[in-house]
Amino acid sequence: MVGTPGGRPDALASAAVIADRFDRITWRDTYEQSAGLRELAGELGARHDGAADLLTDVFLAAYNVRPKLRAAAGMDPTRRVNHAIVAGLLESPGFAELHRETAGDPYAAAMAVLAQGAALRGMLEGAREAQVRAQQAERAERARQNAEEAAQASAADTPAGPDGSDEGGGPDEGAEPDAAPERDPGAARRAAGAARDAAAQALAAASPGVRAAARAASARAARAVRAEAALMRAWGVGVGELERMPFERRARLAQRLRTGRLAQWAELIGRFRQMAAGERARKVEQAAGELIGVTLGDDLSRVIPSELANLGLPGPRAVFAARYAAGELMLYDSQGEQSTGRGAIIACVDTSHSMYAAGPGGVTREAWSKACALALLDQARRAGRDFVGILFSSADRLRVFRFPAGEPAGLDRTLDFAESFLGGGTSYQAPLTRACGLLEEEFNDAARARGDIVLITDDECGVTEEWTRGWNEAKQRLGFRLFGVAVGAPRAAGSGSVLEALCDNLRSVEDLTEVQGAADLFRVI
């Protein structure tokens, strides 16, 4: 019967891997949660006796921190094929690499079992003769035991003669000269020995093929588990978050990450996030730099001592507060790293038809843009700033994804943002107007200014004079900056383009396989 393997009535063990009850509880819970494991067990169990025990062993070998293999002599003869398969997996060069990813992680261990499903099927088929011989040996051994028990019972029931010998004094005249093996202990012993020898020879003949298949299976499983772990890291899913995630939710997430629009660009997304983290480490916010004089402002970290002295008395303290609110405190002026913004970071990402085009290395403009936007999301989270992703194309096509600083980003919403694509033409006015409105809301609600907008596009489009006047007025009032990234389309400085006229800082990125073209963004935003 296929199912979660349990104990067998035989004195010999059915499990090749030595495990405690807690490990077996983990396997049982994982088996019950994984439809894939149950399907694999059903498929293999329909043709191979002991398949459920084999899946248990393969899981425990991957899951246990220090897996230990039972001696083959202590195994039930019908499970010695399982022992040979698991021994081949443990001895294979790729197992150590696989085990680094699966030890102590039930989901990863289950994934390793599923990744080796086809190989396990092949190994069981290749050792089918050995399994048949083992079953024959088991039946022969049982026949030997029955024959010996029958002979002992017959001897105990035969009455003794007057002189102490068996009554009748000899064999029955009507008896056949050679008793059947099931009634002859000697014949049963010889048959059992021959069956054991045949089983051992069949297993020895199958072992080289099993070991070769096990090596290949471990290597493939290691690649699959490692690729999924890298995929999770690329999308910012930490190990702790994965350990707390229910099995089925983790399986659905992995499936979505593997099959989503940007699945093949996970490595690019990961490199972008690593680059951004490195640039953040290099950046010194509000650096003192070289003192070059005194200026006015509201940066309390650079207030000169005479201004701070006003805080000691009630009257001057009120004056200090008024000057702080007006941004007129005397500050040390310095030449150093430009200070970062304080308001929201808004990424306006072009998703017009042309963004689907691939550049060098086959990387699409969309993939590069979304990877940059996700790194900006990380930037905002670490700085405690709100993040907004605006996907745009034509004037009537716009989607807004808001990620407030005080709330978890939510991986599902992050994926929705990354995977959405609108198509159509290109309009700057619609996304920039929406971004400006969001910064206005933030300023009115929380009195936060100095937001940052990043416009990522591959196209050029016009804007009206009336819109430009309103844009410039809002920009001066709210103090935000607009950074432009021209993706896959070189633009020379001084070209007089609309994008260059709008942006405070514009960069062009031609090689989409590289992430360093946007590195400076993460030092100044």
Coordinates of C-alpha atoms in Angstrom, one line a residue, residues 9-470:
P9 CA 6.7 -6.8 11.3
D10 CA 10.0 -8.2 10.3
A11 CA 12.9 -8.2 12.8
L12 CA 15.2 -6.7 10.2
A13 CA 15.0 -3.0 9.4
S14 CA 13.1 -1.5 6.4
A15 CA 14.9 1.9 6.7
A16 CA 18.4 2.4 5.4
V17 CA 18.9 5.8 7.1
I18 CA 19.0 5.8 10.9
A19 CA 16.7 8.4 12.2
D20 CA 14.9 9.3 15.4
R21 CA 11.2 9.8 15.9
F22 CA 11.4 13.6 15.4
D23 CA 13.0 13.1 12.0
R24 CA 10.2 10.7 11.0
I25 CA 7.6 13.1 12.3
T26 CA 9.1 15.8 10.1
W27 CA 9.0 13.4 7.1
R28 CA 5.4 12.5 7.8
D29 CA 4.3 16.1 8.1
T30 CA 6.2 17.1 4.9
Y31 CA 4.7 14.1 3.0
E32 CA 1.2 15.1 4.1
Q33 CA 1.8 18.7 2.9
S34 CA 3.4 17.9 -0.4
A35 CA 1.2 16.7 -3.2
G36 CA 4.3 16.2 -5.3
L37 CA 5.7 13.6 -2.8
R38 CA 2.4 11.8 -2.6
E39 CA 2.1 11.6 -6.4
L40 CA 5.7 10.3 -6.7
A41 CA 5.1 7.7 -4.0
G42 CA 2.0 6.6 -5.8
E43 CA 3.7 6.3 -9.2
L44 CA 6.7 4.4 -7.9
G45 CA 4.7 2.3 -5.5
A46 CA 2.5 1.0 -8.3
R47 CA 5.5 -0.9 -9.7
H48 CA 8.1 -1.3 -7.0
D49 CA 7.6 -2.7 -3.5
G50 CA 9.3 -0.6 -0.9
A51 CA 9.1 2.7 -2.9
A52 CA 7.6 4.6 0.0
D53 CA 10.5 3.4 2.3
L54 CA 13.0 4.6 -0.4
L55 CA 11.5 8.1 -0.5
T56 CA 11.7 8.3 3.3
D57 CA 15.3 7.3 3.2
V58 CA 16.2 9.8 0.4
F59 CA 14.4 12.6 2.3
L60 CA 16.1 11.8 5.6
A61 CA 19.5 11.6 4.0
A62 CA 19.0 15.1 2.7
Y63 CA 17.4 16.5 5.8
N64 CA 19.6 15.0 8.6
V65 CA 22.5 17.2 9.5
R66 CA 24.7 14.1 9.8
P67 CA 23.0 11.2 8.0
K68 CA 24.0 7.7 9.0
L69 CA 23.5 4.6 6.9
R70 CA 22.5 1.3 8.5
A71 CA 24.6 -1.7 7.8
A72 CA 23.3 -3.7 4.8
A73 CA 23.3 -6.9 6.9
G74 CA 20.7 -5.4 9.2
M75 CA 18.3 -4.6 6.4
D76 CA 15.3 -6.6 5.3
P77 CA 16.4 -8.5 2.1
T78 CA 13.6 -6.8 0.1
R79 CA 14.9 -3.4 1.1
R80 CA 18.6 -3.9 0.3
V81 CA 18.0 -2.4 -3.2
N82 CA 16.9 0.8 -1.3
H83 CA 20.1 0.5 0.8
A84 CA 22.2 0.3 -2.4
I85 CA 20.5 3.4 -3.9
V86 CA 20.8 5.5 -0.8
A87 CA 24.4 4.4 -0.3
G88 CA 25.1 5.5 -3.9
L89 CA 23.5 8.9 -3.3
L90 CA 25.5 9.5 0.0
E91 CA 28.8 8.5 -1.7
S92 CA 28.3 10.6 -4.8
P93 CA 30.4 13.7 -5.2
G94 CA 27.4 16.0 -5.7
F95 CA 25.7 14.9 -2.4
A96 CA 27.9 17.2 -0.2
E97 CA 26.9 20.2 -2.3
L98 CA 23.2 19.2 -2.2
H99 CA 23.3 18.6 1.5
R100 CA 24.6 22.1 2.2
E101 CA 21.3 23.4 0.9
T102 CA 18.9 20.8 2.4
A103 CA 20.2 20.0 5.9
G104 CA 17.6 21.0 8.4
D105 CA 15.3 22.4 5.8
P106 CA 12.2 20.1 5.2
Y107 CA 11.1 22.0 2.1
A108 CA 14.6 21.8 0.4
A109 CA 14.9 18.2 1.3
A110 CA 11.5 17.4 -0.2
M111 CA 12.5 19.4 -3.3
A112 CA 15.7 17.2 -3.5
V113 CA 13.5 14.1 -3.4
L114 CA 11.3 15.4 -6.2
A115 CA 14.3 16.6 -8.3
Q116 CA 15.6 13.0 -8.1
G117 CA 12.3 11.4 -8.9
A118 CA 13.1 10.4 -12.5
A119 CA 16.5 9.1 -11.4
L120 CA 14.9 7.0 -8.6
R121 CA 12.5 5.6 -11.1
G122 CA 15.4 4.6 -13.4
M123 CA 17.4 3.1 -10.5
L124 CA 14.5 1.0 -9.4
E125 CA 13.9 -0.3 -12.9
G126 CA 17.6 -1.0 -13.3
A127 CA 17.6 -3.0 -10.1
R128 CA 14.3 -4.8 -10.8
E129 CA 15.9 -8.2 -11.2
A130 CA 17.7 -7.8 -7.9
Q131 CA 14.4 -6.8 -6.2
V132 CA 12.6 -9.9 -7.7
R133 CA 15.4 -12.2 -6.5
A134 CA 15.2 -10.6 -3.0
Q135 CA 11.5 -11.3 -2.8
Q136 CA 12.1 -14.9 -3.9
A137 CA 14.8 -15.2 -1.2
E138 CA 12.4 -13.9 1.4
R139 CA 9.8 -16.5 0.4
A140 CA 12.4 -19.2 0.4
E141 CA 13.5 -18.2 3.9
R142 CA 9.9 -18.2 5.1
A143 CA 9.5 -21.7 3.6
R144 CA 12.6 -22.8 5.5
Q145 CA 11.3 -21.5 8.7
N146 CA 7.9 -23.2 8.1
A147 CA 9.6 -26.5 7.3
E148 CA 11.7 -26.5 10.4
E149 CA 8.8 -25.6 12.6
A150 CA 6.7 -28.3 11.0
A151 CA 9.5 -30.9 11.6
Q152 CA 9.9 -29.9 15.2
A153 CA 6.1 -30.1 15.7
S154 CA 6.0 -33.6 14.0
A155 CA 8.8 -34.8 16.2
A156 CA 7.1 -33.6 19.3
D157 CA 3.8 -35.3 18.4
T158 CA 5.4 -38.8 17.5
P159 CA 4.9 -41.2 20.5
A160 CA 8.0 -43.1 21.7
G161 CA 8.2 -46.9 21.5
P162 CA 8.6 -49.3 24.5
D163 CA 12.4 -49.1 24.2
G164 CA 12.3 -45.3 24.0
S165 CA 12.6 -45.2 20.2
D166 CA 10.0 -43.7 17.9
E167 CA 7.0 -46.0 17.6
G168 CA 6.9 -47.8 14.3
G169 CA 10.7 -48.1 14.2
G170 CA 11.2 -46.7 10.7
P171 CA 9.8 -44.9 7.7
D172 CA 6.3 -45.6 6.5
E173 CA 6.3 -48.1 3.8
G174 CA 3.9 -46.1 1.8
A175 CA 5.9 -42.8 2.1
E176 CA 7.7 -41.3 -1.0
P177 CA 11.4 -41.7 -0.9
D178 CA 12.1 -37.9 -1.2
A179 CA 9.9 -35.6 0.9
A180 CA 8.7 -32.2 -0.7
P181 CA 10.9 -29.2 0.2
E182 CA 8.2 -27.6 2.3
R183 CA 8.2 -30.7 4.5
D184 CA 11.9 -31.4 4.3
P185 CA 14.0 -28.9 6.4
G186 CA 17.2 -29.9 4.6
A187 CA 15.7 -29.2 1.2
A188 CA 14.2 -25.9 2.4
R189 CA 17.6 -24.8 3.7
R190 CA 19.3 -25.6 0.4
A191 CA 16.5 -23.7 -1.5
A192 CA 16.8 -20.7 0.8
G193 CA 20.6 -20.6 0.5
A194 CA 20.4 -20.7 -3.3
A195 CA 17.8 -17.9 -3.3
R196 CA 20.0 -15.8 -1.1
D197 CA 23.0 -16.3 -3.4
A198 CA 21.0 -15.4 -6.4
A199 CA 19.7 -12.2 -4.8
A200 CA 23.2 -11.2 -3.7
Q201 CA 24.5 -11.8 -7.2
A202 CA 21.7 -9.8 -8.8
L203 CA 22.2 -6.9 -6.4
A204 CA 26.0 -6.9 -7.1
A205 CA 25.3 -6.9 -10.8
A206 CA 22.9 -3.9 -10.4
S207 CA 25.1 -1.9 -8.1
P208 CA 27.5 -0.2 -10.6
G209 CA 24.5 1.1 -12.6
V210 CA 22.9 2.3 -9.4
R211 CA 26.0 4.2 -8.3
A212 CA 26.4 5.9 -11.7
A213 CA 22.8 7.0 -11.7
A214 CA 23.1 8.2 -8.1
R215 CA 26.0 10.4 -9.0
A216 CA 24.1 12.0 -11.8
A217 CA 20.9 12.4 -9.6
S218 CA 22.7 14.1 -6.8
A219 CA 24.4 16.6 -9.2
R220 CA 21.0 17.4 -10.8
A221 CA 19.3 17.8 -7.5
A222 CA 22.0 20.0 -6.2
R223 CA 21.7 22.3 -9.2
A224 CA 17.9 22.5 -8.8
V225 CA 17.9 23.2 -5.1
R226 CA 20.8 25.8 -5.5
A227 CA 18.9 27.5 -8.4
E228 CA 15.8 27.9 -6.3
A229 CA 17.7 29.2 -3.3
A230 CA 19.4 31.8 -5.6
L231 CA 16.0 32.7 -7.1
M232 CA 14.6 33.4 -3.6
R233 CA 17.7 35.5 -2.6
A234 CA 17.4 37.4 -5.9
W235 CA 13.9 38.4 -5.0
G236 CA 14.9 39.4 -1.5
V237 CA 13.3 36.4 0.3
G238 CA 15.5 35.7 3.4
V239 CA 16.3 32.4 4.9
G240 CA 14.4 33.3 8.1
E241 CA 11.3 34.2 6.1
L242 CA 11.4 30.9 4.2
E243 CA 11.7 28.9 7.4
R244 CA 8.6 30.5 8.8
M245 CA 6.6 30.1 5.5
P246 CA 4.1 27.2 5.3
F247 CA 5.2 24.4 2.9
E248 CA 2.4 24.9 0.3
R249 CA 2.8 28.7 0.3
R250 CA 6.6 28.3 -0.3
A251 CA 5.9 25.8 -3.1
R252 CA 3.5 28.2 -4.8
L253 CA 5.9 31.1 -4.4
A254 CA 8.7 29.1 -5.9
Q255 CA 6.5 28.1 -8.8
R256 CA 5.5 31.7 -9.4
L257 CA 9.1 32.9 -9.3
R258 CA 10.1 30.1 -11.8
T259 CA 7.4 30.9 -14.3
G260 CA 6.8 34.7 -14.0
R261 CA 7.7 37.2 -16.6
L262 CA 11.0 38.0 -15.1
A263 CA 12.0 34.5 -14.0
Q264 CA 14.9 34.3 -16.4
W265 CA 16.3 37.6 -15.2
A266 CA 16.5 36.6 -11.5
E267 CA 20.3 36.7 -11.7
L268 CA 20.2 40.3 -13.1
I269 CA 17.8 41.3 -10.3
G270 CA 20.1 39.8 -7.7
R271 CA 23.1 41.6 -9.1
F272 CA 21.2 44.9 -9.1
R273 CA 20.3 44.5 -5.5
Q274 CA 23.9 43.5 -4.5
M275 CA 25.2 46.6 -6.4
A276 CA 22.8 48.9 -4.7
A277 CA 23.7 47.5 -1.3
G278 CA 27.3 48.1 -2.0
E279 CA 26.7 51.7 -3.1
R280 CA 24.7 52.3 0.0
A281 CA 27.6 51.1 2.1
R282 CA 29.9 53.6 0.3
K283 CA 27.5 56.5 0.6
V284 CA 27.8 58.9 3.6
E285 CA 24.6 60.7 4.1
Q286 CA 24.9 64.4 5.2
A287 CA 28.7 64.0 5.3
A288 CA 30.5 66.9 7.0
G289 CA 33.1 67.0 4.3
E290 CA 35.4 70.0 4.1
L291 CA 34.1 73.1 6.0
I292 CA 33.8 76.0 3.6
G293 CA 31.7 78.6 5.5
V294 CA 28.3 79.2 7.1
T295 CA 24.9 78.9 5.4
L296 CA 21.2 78.8 6.4
G297 CA 19.0 75.8 6.7
D298 CA 17.3 73.3 9.0
D299 CA 19.9 70.5 9.3
L300 CA 20.3 70.1 13.0
S301 CA 23.5 68.0 12.6
R302 CA 25.3 71.0 11.3
V303 CA 24.0 73.8 13.5
I304 CA 26.8 76.1 14.8
P305 CA 27.4 76.3 18.6
S306 CA 26.0 79.8 19.0
E307 CA 22.7 78.7 17.6
L308 CA 22.6 75.7 20.0
A309 CA 23.2 78.0 22.9
N310 CA 19.8 79.5 22.4
L311 CA 18.2 76.3 23.5
G312 CA 19.3 76.9 27.0
L313 CA 16.8 79.7 27.7
P314 CA 13.0 79.8 27.2
G315 CA 12.9 83.0 25.2
P316 CA 15.7 82.2 22.7
R317 CA 14.4 78.7 22.5
A318 CA 11.2 80.0 20.9
V319 CA 13.2 82.0 18.4
F320 CA 15.3 78.9 17.6
A321 CA 12.1 76.9 16.9
A322 CA 10.8 79.6 14.6
R323 CA 14.0 79.8 12.7
Y324 CA 14.2 76.1 12.4
A325 CA 10.7 75.9 11.0
A326 CA 11.6 78.6 8.5
G327 CA 14.9 76.9 7.6
E328 CA 17.0 79.9 8.7
L329 CA 19.3 78.4 11.3
M330 CA 23.0 79.1 10.8
L331 CA 24.8 75.9 9.7
Y332 CA 28.3 74.9 8.9
D333 CA 28.5 74.7 5.1
S334 CA 30.6 71.9 3.8
Q335 CA 31.7 70.4 0.5
G336 CA 31.0 66.7 0.7
E337 CA 28.6 64.0 -0.4
Q338 CA 25.2 65.4 -1.5
S339 CA 22.6 64.7 1.1
T340 CA 19.8 62.3 0.2
G341 CA 16.1 63.1 0.0
R342 CA 13.6 62.6 2.8
G343 CA 10.3 62.2 1.0
A344 CA 9.1 59.2 -1.0
I345 CA 11.1 57.5 -3.7
I346 CA 8.9 57.1 -6.8
A347 CA 10.0 54.9 -9.7
C348 CA 8.2 55.7 -13.0
V349 CA 8.8 52.7 -15.2
D350 CA 8.0 52.8 -18.9
T351 CA 6.1 49.6 -20.0
S352 CA 5.4 50.6 -23.6
H353 CA 5.8 48.0 -26.4
S354 CA 9.3 49.1 -27.1
M355 CA 10.5 48.2 -23.6
Y356 CA 9.9 44.5 -24.5
A357 CA 12.8 44.7 -26.9
A358 CA 16.0 42.8 -26.0
G359 CA 19.4 44.5 -25.9
P360 CA 22.9 43.0 -25.7
G361 CA 23.0 39.6 -24.0
G362 CA 19.3 39.1 -24.6
V363 CA 18.3 41.2 -21.6
T364 CA 15.1 43.1 -22.3
R365 CA 14.7 46.8 -21.5
E366 CA 11.8 45.9 -19.2
A367 CA 13.9 43.4 -17.2
W368 CA 16.7 46.0 -16.7
S369 CA 14.1 48.6 -15.7
K370 CA 12.2 46.4 -13.3
A371 CA 15.5 45.2 -11.7
C372 CA 16.5 48.8 -11.1
A373 CA 13.1 49.7 -9.7
L374 CA 13.3 46.7 -7.2
A375 CA 16.7 47.9 -6.1
L376 CA 15.1 51.4 -5.5
L377 CA 12.4 49.7 -3.4
D378 CA 15.2 48.2 -1.3
Q379 CA 16.8 51.6 -1.0
A380 CA 13.5 53.1 0.2
R381 CA 12.9 50.4 2.8
R382 CA 16.4 50.7 4.3
A383 CA 16.1 54.5 4.5
G384 CA 12.6 54.4 6.1
R385 CA 11.1 56.2 3.1
D386 CA 7.8 55.4 1.3
F387 CA 8.2 53.8 -2.2
V388 CA 5.8 54.1 -5.1
G389 CA 6.1 52.2 -8.3
I390 CA 4.3 53.7 -11.3
L391 CA 4.0 51.6 -14.4
F392 CA 3.1 53.7 -17.4
S393 CA 2.8 53.7 -21.2
S394 CA 0.1 55.6 -23.1
A395 CA -1.6 58.6 -21.4
D396 CA -4.6 56.4 -20.4
R397 CA -2.5 53.4 -19.1
L398 CA -1.2 53.7 -15.6
R399 CA -0.8 51.4 -12.6
V400 CA 0.3 52.6 -9.2
F401 CA 1.8 50.3 -6.5
R402 CA 2.3 51.9 -3.1
F403 CA 4.7 50.5 -0.5
P404 CA 4.4 52.6 2.7
A405 CA 7.6 52.7 4.9
G406 CA 5.7 51.6 8.0
E407 CA 4.2 48.4 6.5
P408 CA 5.7 45.2 5.2
A409 CA 6.4 45.3 1.4
G410 CA 4.6 42.0 0.8
L411 CA 6.3 39.7 -1.7
D412 CA 3.1 39.1 -3.6
R413 CA 2.5 42.8 -4.2
T414 CA 6.2 43.2 -5.2
L415 CA 5.8 40.4 -7.7
D416 CA 2.6 42.0 -9.1
F417 CA 4.6 45.2 -9.6
A418 CA 7.5 43.5 -11.3
E419 CA 5.4 41.3 -13.5
S420 CA 2.8 43.8 -14.8
F421 CA 3.3 45.1 -18.3
L422 CA 0.9 47.5 -20.0
G423 CA 2.0 47.9 -23.6
G424 CA 1.0 50.8 -25.8
G425 CA 2.8 54.1 -26.5
T426 CA 4.7 56.5 -24.2
S427 CA 3.5 59.6 -22.3
Y428 CA 5.6 61.4 -19.7
Q429 CA 2.9 63.7 -18.5
A430 CA 0.6 61.1 -17.0
P431 CA 3.1 59.3 -14.7
L432 CA 5.0 62.5 -13.7
T433 CA 1.7 64.3 -12.9
R434 CA 0.7 61.3 -10.7
A435 CA 4.1 61.2 -9.0
C436 CA 3.9 64.9 -8.3
G437 CA 0.4 64.5 -6.8
L438 CA 1.6 61.8 -4.5
L439 CA 4.5 63.9 -3.2
E440 CA 2.0 66.8 -2.7
E441 CA -0.2 64.4 -0.6
E442 CA 2.9 63.4 1.4
F443 CA 3.8 67.0 2.0
N444 CA 0.3 67.9 3.1
D445 CA -0.1 64.8 5.4
A446 CA 3.3 64.5 6.9
A447 CA 5.1 67.7 6.0
R448 CA 7.8 65.8 4.2
A449 CA 9.4 67.3 1.2
R450 CA 12.5 66.5 -0.9
G451 CA 11.2 63.4 -2.5
D452 CA 12.9 61.7 -5.4
I453 CA 11.4 60.6 -8.7
V454 CA 13.2 58.2 -11.1
L455 CA 11.9 58.1 -14.7
I456 CA 13.1 55.0 -16.5
T457 CA 12.2 55.0 -20.2
D458 CA 13.6 54.1 -23.7
D459 CA 11.5 56.6 -25.6
E460 CA 11.1 60.3 -26.2
C461 CA 7.8 62.2 -26.1
G462 CA 6.6 65.8 -26.0
V463 CA 5.1 67.8 -23.1
T464 CA 2.9 70.9 -23.3
E465 CA 4.1 74.3 -22.1
E466 CA 1.2 74.6 -19.7
W467 CA 2.1 71.3 -18.1
T468 CA 5.7 72.3 -17.9
R469 CA 4.9 75.5 -16.0
G470 CA 2.8 73.6 -13.5

